[in-house]
Coordinates of C-alpha atoms in Angstrom, one line a residue:
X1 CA -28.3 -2.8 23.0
X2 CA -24.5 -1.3 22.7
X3 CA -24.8 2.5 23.3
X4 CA -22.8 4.8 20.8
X5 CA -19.9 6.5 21.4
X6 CA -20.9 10.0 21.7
X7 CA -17.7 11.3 20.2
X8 CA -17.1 9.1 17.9
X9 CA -21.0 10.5 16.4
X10 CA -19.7 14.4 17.0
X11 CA -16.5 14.0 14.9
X12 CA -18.5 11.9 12.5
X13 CA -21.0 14.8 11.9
X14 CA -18.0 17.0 11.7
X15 CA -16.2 15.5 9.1
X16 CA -19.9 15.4 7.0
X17 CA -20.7 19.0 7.8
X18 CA -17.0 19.6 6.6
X19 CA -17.7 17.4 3.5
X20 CA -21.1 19.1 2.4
X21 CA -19.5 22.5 2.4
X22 CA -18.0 24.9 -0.3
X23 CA -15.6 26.9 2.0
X24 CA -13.8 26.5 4.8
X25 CA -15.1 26.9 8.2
X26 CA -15.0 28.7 11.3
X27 CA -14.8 27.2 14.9
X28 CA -18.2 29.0 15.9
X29 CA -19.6 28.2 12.7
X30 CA -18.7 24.6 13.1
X31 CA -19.9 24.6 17.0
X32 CA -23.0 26.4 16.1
X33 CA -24.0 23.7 13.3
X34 CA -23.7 21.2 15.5
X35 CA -25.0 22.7 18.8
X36 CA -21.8 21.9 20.7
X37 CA -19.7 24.0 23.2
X38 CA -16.9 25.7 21.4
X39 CA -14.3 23.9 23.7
X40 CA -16.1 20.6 22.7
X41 CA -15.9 21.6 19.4
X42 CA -12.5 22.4 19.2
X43 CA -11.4 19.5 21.4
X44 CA -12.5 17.6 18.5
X45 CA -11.1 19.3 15.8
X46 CA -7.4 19.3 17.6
X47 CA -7.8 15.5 17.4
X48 CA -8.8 15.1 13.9
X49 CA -6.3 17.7 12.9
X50 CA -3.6 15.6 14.8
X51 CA -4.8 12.3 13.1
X52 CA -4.6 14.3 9.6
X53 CA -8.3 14.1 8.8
X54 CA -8.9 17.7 9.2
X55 CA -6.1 20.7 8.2
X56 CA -6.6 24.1 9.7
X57 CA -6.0 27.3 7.4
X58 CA -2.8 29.3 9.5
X59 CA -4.3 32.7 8.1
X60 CA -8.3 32.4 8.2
X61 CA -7.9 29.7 11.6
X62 CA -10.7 27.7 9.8
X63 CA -11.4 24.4 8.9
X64 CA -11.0 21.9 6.1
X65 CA -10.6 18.2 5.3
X66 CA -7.4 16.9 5.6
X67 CA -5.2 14.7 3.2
X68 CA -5.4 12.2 5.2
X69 CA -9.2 11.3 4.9
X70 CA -8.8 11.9 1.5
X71 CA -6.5 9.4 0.7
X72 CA -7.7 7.2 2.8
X73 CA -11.1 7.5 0.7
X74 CA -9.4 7.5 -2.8
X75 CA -6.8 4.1 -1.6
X76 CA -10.2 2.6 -0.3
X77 CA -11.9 2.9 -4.4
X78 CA -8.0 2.1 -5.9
X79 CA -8.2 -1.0 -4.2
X80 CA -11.2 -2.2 -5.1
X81 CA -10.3 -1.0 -8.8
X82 CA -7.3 -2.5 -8.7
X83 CA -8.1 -5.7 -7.6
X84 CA -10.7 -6.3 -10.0
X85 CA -8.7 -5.0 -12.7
X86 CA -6.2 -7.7 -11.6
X87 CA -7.8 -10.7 -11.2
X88 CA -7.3 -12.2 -15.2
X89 CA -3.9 -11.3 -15.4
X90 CA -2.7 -12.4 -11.6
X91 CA -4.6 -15.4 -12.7
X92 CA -2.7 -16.1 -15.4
X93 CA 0.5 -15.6 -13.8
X94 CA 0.1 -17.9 -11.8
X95 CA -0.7 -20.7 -14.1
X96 CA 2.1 -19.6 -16.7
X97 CA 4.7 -19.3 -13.6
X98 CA 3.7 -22.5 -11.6
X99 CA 3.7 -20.2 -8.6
X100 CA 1.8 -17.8 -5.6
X101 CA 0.8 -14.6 -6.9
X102 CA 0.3 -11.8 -4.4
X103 CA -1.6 -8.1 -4.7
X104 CA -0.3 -5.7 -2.4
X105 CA -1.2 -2.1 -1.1
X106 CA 0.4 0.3 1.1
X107 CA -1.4 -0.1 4.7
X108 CA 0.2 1.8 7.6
X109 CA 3.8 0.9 7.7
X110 CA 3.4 -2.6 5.7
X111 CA 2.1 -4.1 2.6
X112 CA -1.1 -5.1 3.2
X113 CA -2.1 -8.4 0.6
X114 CA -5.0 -7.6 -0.7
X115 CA -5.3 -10.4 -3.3
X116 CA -3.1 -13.9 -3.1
X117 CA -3.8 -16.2 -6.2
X118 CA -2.5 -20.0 -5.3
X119 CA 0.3 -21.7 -6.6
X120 CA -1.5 -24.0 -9.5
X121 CA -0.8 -27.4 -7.9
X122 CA -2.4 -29.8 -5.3
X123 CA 0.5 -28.5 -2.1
X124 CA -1.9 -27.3 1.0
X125 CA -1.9 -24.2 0.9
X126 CA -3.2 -21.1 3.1
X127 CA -4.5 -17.9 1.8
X128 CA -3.3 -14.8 2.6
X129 CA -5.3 -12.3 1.5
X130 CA -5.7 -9.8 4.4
X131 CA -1.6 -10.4 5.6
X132 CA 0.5 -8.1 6.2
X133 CA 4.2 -8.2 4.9
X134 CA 7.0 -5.7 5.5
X135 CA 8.4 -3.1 3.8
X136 CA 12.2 -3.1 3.9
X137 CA 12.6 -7.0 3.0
X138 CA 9.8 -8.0 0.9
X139 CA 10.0 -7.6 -2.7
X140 CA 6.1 -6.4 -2.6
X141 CA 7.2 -4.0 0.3
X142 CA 10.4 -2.8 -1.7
X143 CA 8.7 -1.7 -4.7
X144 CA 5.9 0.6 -3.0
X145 CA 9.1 1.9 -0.9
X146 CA 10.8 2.9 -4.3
X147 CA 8.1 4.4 -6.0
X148 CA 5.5 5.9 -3.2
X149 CA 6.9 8.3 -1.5
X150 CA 4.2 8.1 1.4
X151 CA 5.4 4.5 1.7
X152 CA 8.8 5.1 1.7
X153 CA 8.8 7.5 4.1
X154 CA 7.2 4.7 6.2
X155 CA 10.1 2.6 5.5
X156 CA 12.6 4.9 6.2
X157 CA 11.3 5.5 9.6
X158 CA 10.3 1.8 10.6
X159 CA 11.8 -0.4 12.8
X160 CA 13.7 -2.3 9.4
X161 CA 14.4 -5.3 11.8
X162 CA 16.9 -8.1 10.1
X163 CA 14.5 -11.3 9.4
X164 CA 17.7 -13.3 8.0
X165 CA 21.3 -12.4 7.5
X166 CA 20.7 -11.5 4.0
X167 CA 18.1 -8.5 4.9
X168 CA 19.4 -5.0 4.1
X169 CA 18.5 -3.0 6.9
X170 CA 20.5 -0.3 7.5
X171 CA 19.4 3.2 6.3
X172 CA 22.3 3.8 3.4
X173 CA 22.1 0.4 2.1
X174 CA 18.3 0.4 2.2
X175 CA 18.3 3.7 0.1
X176 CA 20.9 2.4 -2.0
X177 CA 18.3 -1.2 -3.0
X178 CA 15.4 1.1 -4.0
X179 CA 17.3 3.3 -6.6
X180 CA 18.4 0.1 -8.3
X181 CA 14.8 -1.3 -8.0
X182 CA 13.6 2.1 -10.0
X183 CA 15.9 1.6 -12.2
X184 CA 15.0 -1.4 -13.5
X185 CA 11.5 -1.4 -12.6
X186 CA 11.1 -4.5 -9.7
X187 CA 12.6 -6.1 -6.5
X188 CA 13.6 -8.5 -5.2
X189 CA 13.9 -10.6 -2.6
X190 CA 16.0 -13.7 -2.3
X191 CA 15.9 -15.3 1.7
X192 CA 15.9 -11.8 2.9
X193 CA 12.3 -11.9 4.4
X194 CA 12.2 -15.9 5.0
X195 CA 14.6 -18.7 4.7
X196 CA 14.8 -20.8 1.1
X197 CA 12.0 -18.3 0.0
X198 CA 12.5 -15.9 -2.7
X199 CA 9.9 -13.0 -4.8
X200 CA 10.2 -10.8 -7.4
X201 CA 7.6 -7.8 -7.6
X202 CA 7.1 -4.8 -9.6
X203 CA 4.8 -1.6 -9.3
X204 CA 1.7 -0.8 -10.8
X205 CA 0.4 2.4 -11.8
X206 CA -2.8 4.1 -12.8
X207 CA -4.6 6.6 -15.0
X208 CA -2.7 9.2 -13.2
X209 CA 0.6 7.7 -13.3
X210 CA 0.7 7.0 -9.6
X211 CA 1.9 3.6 -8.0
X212 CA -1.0 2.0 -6.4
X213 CA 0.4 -0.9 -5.8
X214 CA 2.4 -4.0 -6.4
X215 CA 2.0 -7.9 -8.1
X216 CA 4.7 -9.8 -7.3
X217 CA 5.3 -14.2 -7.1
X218 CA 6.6 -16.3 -4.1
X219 CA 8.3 -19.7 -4.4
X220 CA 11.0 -21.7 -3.4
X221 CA 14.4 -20.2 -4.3
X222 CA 15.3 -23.2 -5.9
X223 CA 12.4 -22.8 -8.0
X224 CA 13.0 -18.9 -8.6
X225 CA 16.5 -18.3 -8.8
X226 CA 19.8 -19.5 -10.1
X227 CA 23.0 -19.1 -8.5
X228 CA 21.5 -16.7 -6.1
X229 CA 19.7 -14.6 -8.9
X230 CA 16.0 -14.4 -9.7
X231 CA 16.0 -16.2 -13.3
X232 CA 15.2 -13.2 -16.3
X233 CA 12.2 -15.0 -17.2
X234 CA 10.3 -15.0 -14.0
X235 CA 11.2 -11.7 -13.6
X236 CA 9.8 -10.8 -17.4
X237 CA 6.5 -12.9 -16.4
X238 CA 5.9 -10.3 -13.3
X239 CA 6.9 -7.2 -15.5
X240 CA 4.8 -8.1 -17.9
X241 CA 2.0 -8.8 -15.3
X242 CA 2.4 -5.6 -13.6
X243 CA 2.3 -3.2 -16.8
X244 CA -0.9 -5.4 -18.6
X245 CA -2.9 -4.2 -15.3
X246 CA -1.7 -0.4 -15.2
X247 CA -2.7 -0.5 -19.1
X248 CA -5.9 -1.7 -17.6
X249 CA -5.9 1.1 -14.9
X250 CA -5.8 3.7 -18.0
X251 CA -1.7 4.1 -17.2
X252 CA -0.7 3.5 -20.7
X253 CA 2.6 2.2 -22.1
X254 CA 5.0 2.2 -19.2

């Protein structure tokens, strides 16, 4: 039988003992709860803190949970929310726009697909749920960037590595493609992220007015675009998508 990590069970029953409480607390109250060794204790702590699951109070010196293991926890229930909120309306996107409709999340420094609808015909086809896409090129990746601030600050300090010569990579141009996505609410991206592929995406918010996440179609360019341009009633199709599911999510009119 695989032995447990005994650290791993100590920061575990940290982060609980942290959880259950209604104040912050103290290095000796934390060691004593637990029965560790202060220096064990605050070994701990120092790496949890680093990691962002656990913030320290600069005038008391105690404990509390950190932002990070709270958003992880809230983007774990948004997800599930929103995909199940989704699944109708990315549905019929897909049949209405003869093309692959993706979900996508922030996850780390990428979009991370966490719902891919096929393209309604009989093409092979692979899905992608699971997949992880970029943030600077993709037009799922470009509309978190614009309207999360946590994922745009992930952008902004990724590697934005040129996939084709039509990416926008560089820092000022970059900037300069998500005020024009926020101002007319999507992105997109024609070859930028792969060769005669293009997608069109746009944000989706919930009860609290917060961008969760993006719903976006793939396809050939010829398919999606004219004359280099994504055609006004695909893009329409998507907007439409994207605001039917943050009505869902309680967002209201957008």
């Amino acid at each position: 039988m695989a032995r447990n990590i005994q650290s791993l069970e100590r920061a575990a029953a940290m982060l609980r003992l942290l959880a259950g409480g209604e104040r912050r607390l103290g290095l000796s109250d934390i060691a004593s709860a637990l029965g560790l060794a202060k220096g064990t204790a605050h070994g701990i702590l120092r790496t949890l803190q680093l990691e962002g699951f656990v913030e320290q109070d600069e005038a008391s010196g105690r404990y509390q949970l950190g932002a990070e293991l709270l958003r992880l926890g809230t983007t774990y229930l948004d997800v599930h929310e929103l995909r199940a909120r989704a699944l109708v309306w990315t549905d019929d996107l897909a049949r209405s726009s003869g093309e692959s409709v993706y979900l996508g999340v922030l996850h780390q420094q990428g979009v991370l697909i966490v719902h891919h609808v096929f393209r309604p015909d009989d093409s092979r086809q692979v899905l992608e749920i699971g997949a992880m896409q970029p943030l600077h090129s993709t037009a799922l990746g470009k509309v978190l960037s614009a309207y999360d601030p946590v994922a745009h600050s992930e952008a902004v300090e990724s590697d934005r590595k040129p996939f084709t010569d039509r990416t926008v990579f560089e820092l000022g141009a970059f900037e300069n493609v998500l005020d024009i996505t926020r101002a007319r609410g999507y992105a997109a991206d024609v070859e930028e992220t792969w060769e005669g592929v293009a997608s069109v995406a746009a944000p989706i918010h919930d009860r609290r007015r917060m961008p969760v996440g993006a719903v976006g179609i793939t396809g050939a360019v010829e398919r999606l675009a004219r004359d280099g341009e994504l055609r006004p009633e695909v893009i329409a199709a998507v907007r439409d998508c994207a605001r039917a599911v943050s009505r869902d999510l309680g967002a209201g009119r957008f």
